[in-house]
Amino acid sequence: MTVHDAARRAPRGRVVMPRGARAHVLELLRHRIITLQIPPGAPLSENELAAQLGVSRTPVRESVILLAEQGLVSVVPQVGTYVAPLRLSDIASAQFVREALEVASLAEALDKVGDQDVADLRALVAAQRNAAPDAFFPLDEEFHLRLLSISGHASAWRAVSHAKAHLDRARHLSLPLPRQVDVLVDQHEAVVDALAQGRAEEATDALRTHLRKVFDDVAVVRQQHPDYFVDDPA
């Protein structure tokens, strides 16, 4: 049943939203913003989005409010609502949270990793090497989730995912860079090799190097897409 069907069946003057409608709209809009399907600076119209998604304005309005709280949407009174630009401080903060959680988790994984874990990670690396460009990102996410799972901290992925929304926009922007995917996969392989051989310091250094690569990438994509970025306040 669509939202409009629910509205027709509701008592007069009362619109009944399907359960989970807001969650669905929020997830969809967040995904489109993070993957740059809706780029930084793009205007957001509640009416147009509601029509596109086949819902009323209510779940769209509520989702926009939540996205604004996450810093992904900017609401300018008397002007309009827009996808927020990329800020270096947001990217740095997101990367800091991600690195802290993933590196700490890797230290524990070194004591728990088994042969099957290594085989699973190597299979993911192989899949990444053969993946089409648009299929790499979910495989990359799966790789990092798998690392967290080995240490017993798979549930921390929710915190990582929430924190790195701004970071992910920059990562999507950098994927088309020359040899970008090849370099990232090589870095994944370096982490797995060190993990499999129990070389703690080398594994940690490899993961840190991999996670911090985004800063070099941002310096490049910012020159290519200056309109997507805004300077942080002095």
Coordinates of C-alpha atoms in Angstrom, one line a residue:
M1 CA 0.0 0.0 0.0
T2 CA 1.3 3.4 -1.0
V3 CA 1.3 6.5 1.2
H4 CA -1.5 7.9 -1.0
D5 CA -3.6 4.7 -0.5
A6 CA -3.1 5.0 3.2
A7 CA -4.2 8.6 3.1
R8 CA -7.4 7.7 1.2
R9 CA -8.3 5.0 3.8
A10 CA -7.6 7.2 6.8
P11 CA -10.4 9.2 8.6
R12 CA -11.1 12.5 7.0
G13 CA -8.5 15.1 8.0
R14 CA -6.0 12.6 9.2
V15 CA -3.1 11.1 7.1
V16 CA -1.7 7.8 8.3
M17 CA 1.9 7.2 7.2
P18 CA 3.0 3.6 6.6
R19 CA 5.3 2.4 9.3
G20 CA 8.9 3.0 8.5
A21 CA 8.2 5.6 5.8
R22 CA 10.4 8.2 7.4
A23 CA 13.2 5.7 7.9
H24 CA 13.0 4.7 4.3
V25 CA 13.1 8.3 3.0
L26 CA 15.9 9.2 5.4
E27 CA 18.0 6.2 4.3
L28 CA 17.4 6.9 0.6
L29 CA 18.2 10.6 0.8
R30 CA 21.3 10.0 3.0
H31 CA 22.5 7.4 0.5
R32 CA 22.0 9.8 -2.5
I33 CA 23.8 12.6 -0.7
I34 CA 26.8 10.4 0.4
T35 CA 27.2 8.8 -3.1
L36 CA 26.9 12.3 -4.7
Q37 CA 23.8 11.4 -6.7
I38 CA 22.7 14.7 -5.1
P39 CA 25.9 16.7 -5.1
P40 CA 27.0 19.4 -2.6
G41 CA 25.1 22.6 -3.1
A42 CA 22.2 21.1 -4.9
P43 CA 18.8 22.5 -3.8
L44 CA 16.3 20.2 -2.0
S45 CA 12.6 20.7 -2.6
E46 CA 10.3 18.9 -0.2
N47 CA 7.5 18.9 -2.8
E48 CA 9.7 17.5 -5.6
L49 CA 11.2 14.9 -3.4
A50 CA 7.8 13.8 -2.1
A51 CA 6.5 13.5 -5.6
Q52 CA 9.6 11.5 -6.7
L53 CA 9.4 9.1 -3.8
G54 CA 5.7 8.7 -3.8
V55 CA 5.2 9.9 -0.2
S56 CA 3.7 12.9 1.5
R57 CA 5.8 15.9 2.6
T58 CA 5.9 14.8 6.2
P59 CA 8.6 12.1 6.0
V60 CA 10.6 14.2 3.6
R61 CA 10.5 17.2 6.0
E62 CA 11.4 15.1 9.0
S63 CA 14.2 13.4 7.1
V64 CA 15.6 16.8 6.0
I65 CA 15.6 17.9 9.6
L66 CA 17.6 14.9 10.7
L67 CA 20.0 15.2 7.8
A68 CA 20.5 18.9 8.8
E69 CA 21.4 17.7 12.3
Q70 CA 24.0 15.4 10.8
G71 CA 25.5 18.3 8.9
L72 CA 24.6 16.8 5.5
V73 CA 21.9 19.4 4.7
S74 CA 22.0 23.2 5.1
V75 CA 18.7 25.1 5.8
V76 CA 18.9 28.8 5.0
P77 CA 15.9 30.7 6.4
Q78 CA 14.0 32.6 3.7
V79 CA 16.3 31.2 1.0
G80 CA 16.0 27.4 0.8
T81 CA 17.4 24.0 1.7
Y82 CA 20.6 22.7 0.1
V83 CA 23.0 19.7 0.3
A84 CA 25.7 20.9 2.6
P85 CA 29.2 21.6 1.1
L86 CA 32.2 19.5 2.1
R87 CA 34.3 21.0 5.0
L88 CA 37.8 19.8 5.7
S89 CA 37.1 19.9 9.5
D90 CA 34.1 17.5 9.1
I91 CA 36.2 15.1 7.0
A92 CA 39.1 15.3 9.5
S93 CA 36.8 14.6 12.4
A94 CA 35.1 11.7 10.7
Q95 CA 38.5 10.2 9.8
F96 CA 39.7 10.6 13.3
V97 CA 36.7 8.7 14.7
R98 CA 37.1 6.0 12.1
E99 CA 40.8 5.5 12.6
A100 CA 40.5 5.4 16.4
L101 CA 37.9 2.6 16.3
E102 CA 39.3 0.6 13.5
V103 CA 42.9 0.6 14.7
A104 CA 41.9 -0.3 18.2
S105 CA 39.8 -3.1 16.8
L106 CA 42.7 -4.4 14.6
A107 CA 44.9 -4.7 17.7
E108 CA 42.4 -7.1 19.2
A109 CA 41.9 -8.9 15.9
L110 CA 45.6 -9.9 15.8
D111 CA 45.0 -12.2 18.8
K112 CA 41.8 -13.7 17.3
V113 CA 42.3 -14.0 13.6
G114 CA 42.0 -17.5 12.1
D115 CA 42.8 -19.2 8.8
Q116 CA 39.2 -18.8 7.6
D117 CA 39.2 -15.1 8.5
V118 CA 42.3 -14.6 6.4
A119 CA 40.8 -16.6 3.6
D120 CA 37.6 -14.4 3.7
L121 CA 39.7 -11.2 3.7
R122 CA 41.8 -12.4 0.7
A123 CA 38.6 -13.3 -1.2
L124 CA 37.3 -9.8 -0.6
V125 CA 40.6 -8.3 -1.9
A126 CA 40.4 -10.5 -5.0
A127 CA 36.8 -9.4 -5.6
Q128 CA 37.8 -5.8 -5.3
R129 CA 40.5 -6.3 -7.9
N130 CA 38.0 -7.6 -10.4
A131 CA 35.1 -5.3 -9.5
A132 CA 33.6 -2.7 -11.7
P133 CA 34.3 0.9 -10.4
D134 CA 30.7 1.3 -9.1
A135 CA 30.9 -2.0 -7.2
F136 CA 34.2 -1.3 -5.4
F137 CA 32.7 0.9 -2.6
P138 CA 30.4 -1.8 -1.0
L139 CA 33.2 -4.3 -1.2
D140 CA 35.5 -1.8 0.6
E141 CA 32.8 -1.4 3.3
E142 CA 32.5 -5.2 3.6
F143 CA 36.3 -5.5 4.0
H144 CA 36.4 -3.0 6.9
L145 CA 33.4 -4.5 8.6
R146 CA 35.0 -7.9 8.3
L147 CA 38.1 -6.5 10.2
L148 CA 35.9 -5.3 13.0
S149 CA 34.0 -8.6 13.1
I150 CA 37.2 -10.6 13.6
S151 CA 37.9 -8.6 16.8
G152 CA 34.3 -9.1 18.0
H153 CA 33.3 -5.5 17.4
A154 CA 31.0 -5.8 14.4
S155 CA 28.4 -3.7 16.2
A156 CA 30.8 -0.8 16.2
W157 CA 30.3 -0.5 12.5
R158 CA 27.1 1.4 13.1
A159 CA 29.1 4.1 15.0
V160 CA 31.8 4.1 12.3
S161 CA 29.2 4.4 9.5
H162 CA 27.4 7.3 11.2
A163 CA 30.6 9.2 11.9
K164 CA 32.0 8.9 8.4
A165 CA 29.2 10.3 6.3
H166 CA 31.2 13.4 5.4
L167 CA 34.3 11.2 4.8
D168 CA 32.4 8.9 2.5
R169 CA 31.3 11.8 0.3
A170 CA 35.0 12.7 -0.2
R171 CA 35.8 9.0 -0.8
H172 CA 33.2 8.7 -3.5
L173 CA 34.5 11.9 -5.1
S174 CA 38.0 10.4 -5.2
L175 CA 37.2 7.0 -6.7
P176 CA 37.6 8.1 -10.3
L177 CA 41.1 9.3 -9.7
P178 CA 43.8 7.5 -11.8
R179 CA 44.7 4.1 -10.3
Q180 CA 42.7 5.0 -7.2
V181 CA 41.1 1.6 -6.8
D182 CA 44.4 -0.3 -7.5
V183 CA 46.2 1.6 -4.7
L184 CA 43.4 1.1 -2.2
V185 CA 43.3 -2.7 -3.0
D186 CA 47.1 -2.9 -2.6
Q187 CA 46.7 -1.2 0.8
H188 CA 44.0 -3.7 1.8
E189 CA 46.3 -6.5 0.8
A190 CA 49.1 -5.1 2.9
V191 CA 46.9 -5.1 5.9
V192 CA 45.8 -8.7 5.4
D193 CA 49.4 -9.9 4.8
A194 CA 50.6 -8.3 8.1
L195 CA 47.5 -9.6 10.0
A196 CA 48.0 -13.1 8.7
Q197 CA 51.6 -13.2 9.8
G198 CA 50.9 -11.6 13.2
R199 CA 53.0 -8.5 12.5
A200 CA 51.1 -6.1 14.8
E201 CA 53.1 -3.0 14.2
E202 CA 53.1 -3.5 10.4
A203 CA 49.4 -4.2 10.3
T204 CA 48.6 -1.1 12.3
D205 CA 50.8 1.1 10.2
A206 CA 49.3 -0.3 7.0
L207 CA 45.8 0.4 8.2
R208 CA 46.6 3.9 9.3
T209 CA 48.3 4.7 6.0
H210 CA 45.2 3.4 4.2
L211 CA 42.7 5.3 6.3
R212 CA 44.8 8.6 6.0
K213 CA 45.0 8.4 2.2
V214 CA 41.8 10.4 2.1
F215 CA 43.6 13.6 3.0
D216 CA 45.9 13.4 0.0
D217 CA 42.9 12.5 -2.2
V218 CA 40.9 15.5 -0.9
A219 CA 43.7 17.9 -1.8
V220 CA 43.3 16.7 -5.4
V221 CA 39.5 16.5 -5.7
R222 CA 39.2 19.9 -4.1
Q223 CA 41.1 21.4 -7.0
Q224 CA 38.8 19.5 -9.5
H225 CA 35.6 20.4 -7.7
P226 CA 36.1 23.7 -5.9
D227 CA 32.4 24.4 -5.9
Y228 CA 31.8 21.3 -3.7
F229 CA 33.9 22.6 -0.9
V230 CA 33.7 25.5 1.5
D231 CA 36.5 26.9 3.7
D232 CA 36.2 26.4 7.4
P233 CA 35.7 29.5 9.5
A234 CA 39.0 31.1 10.6

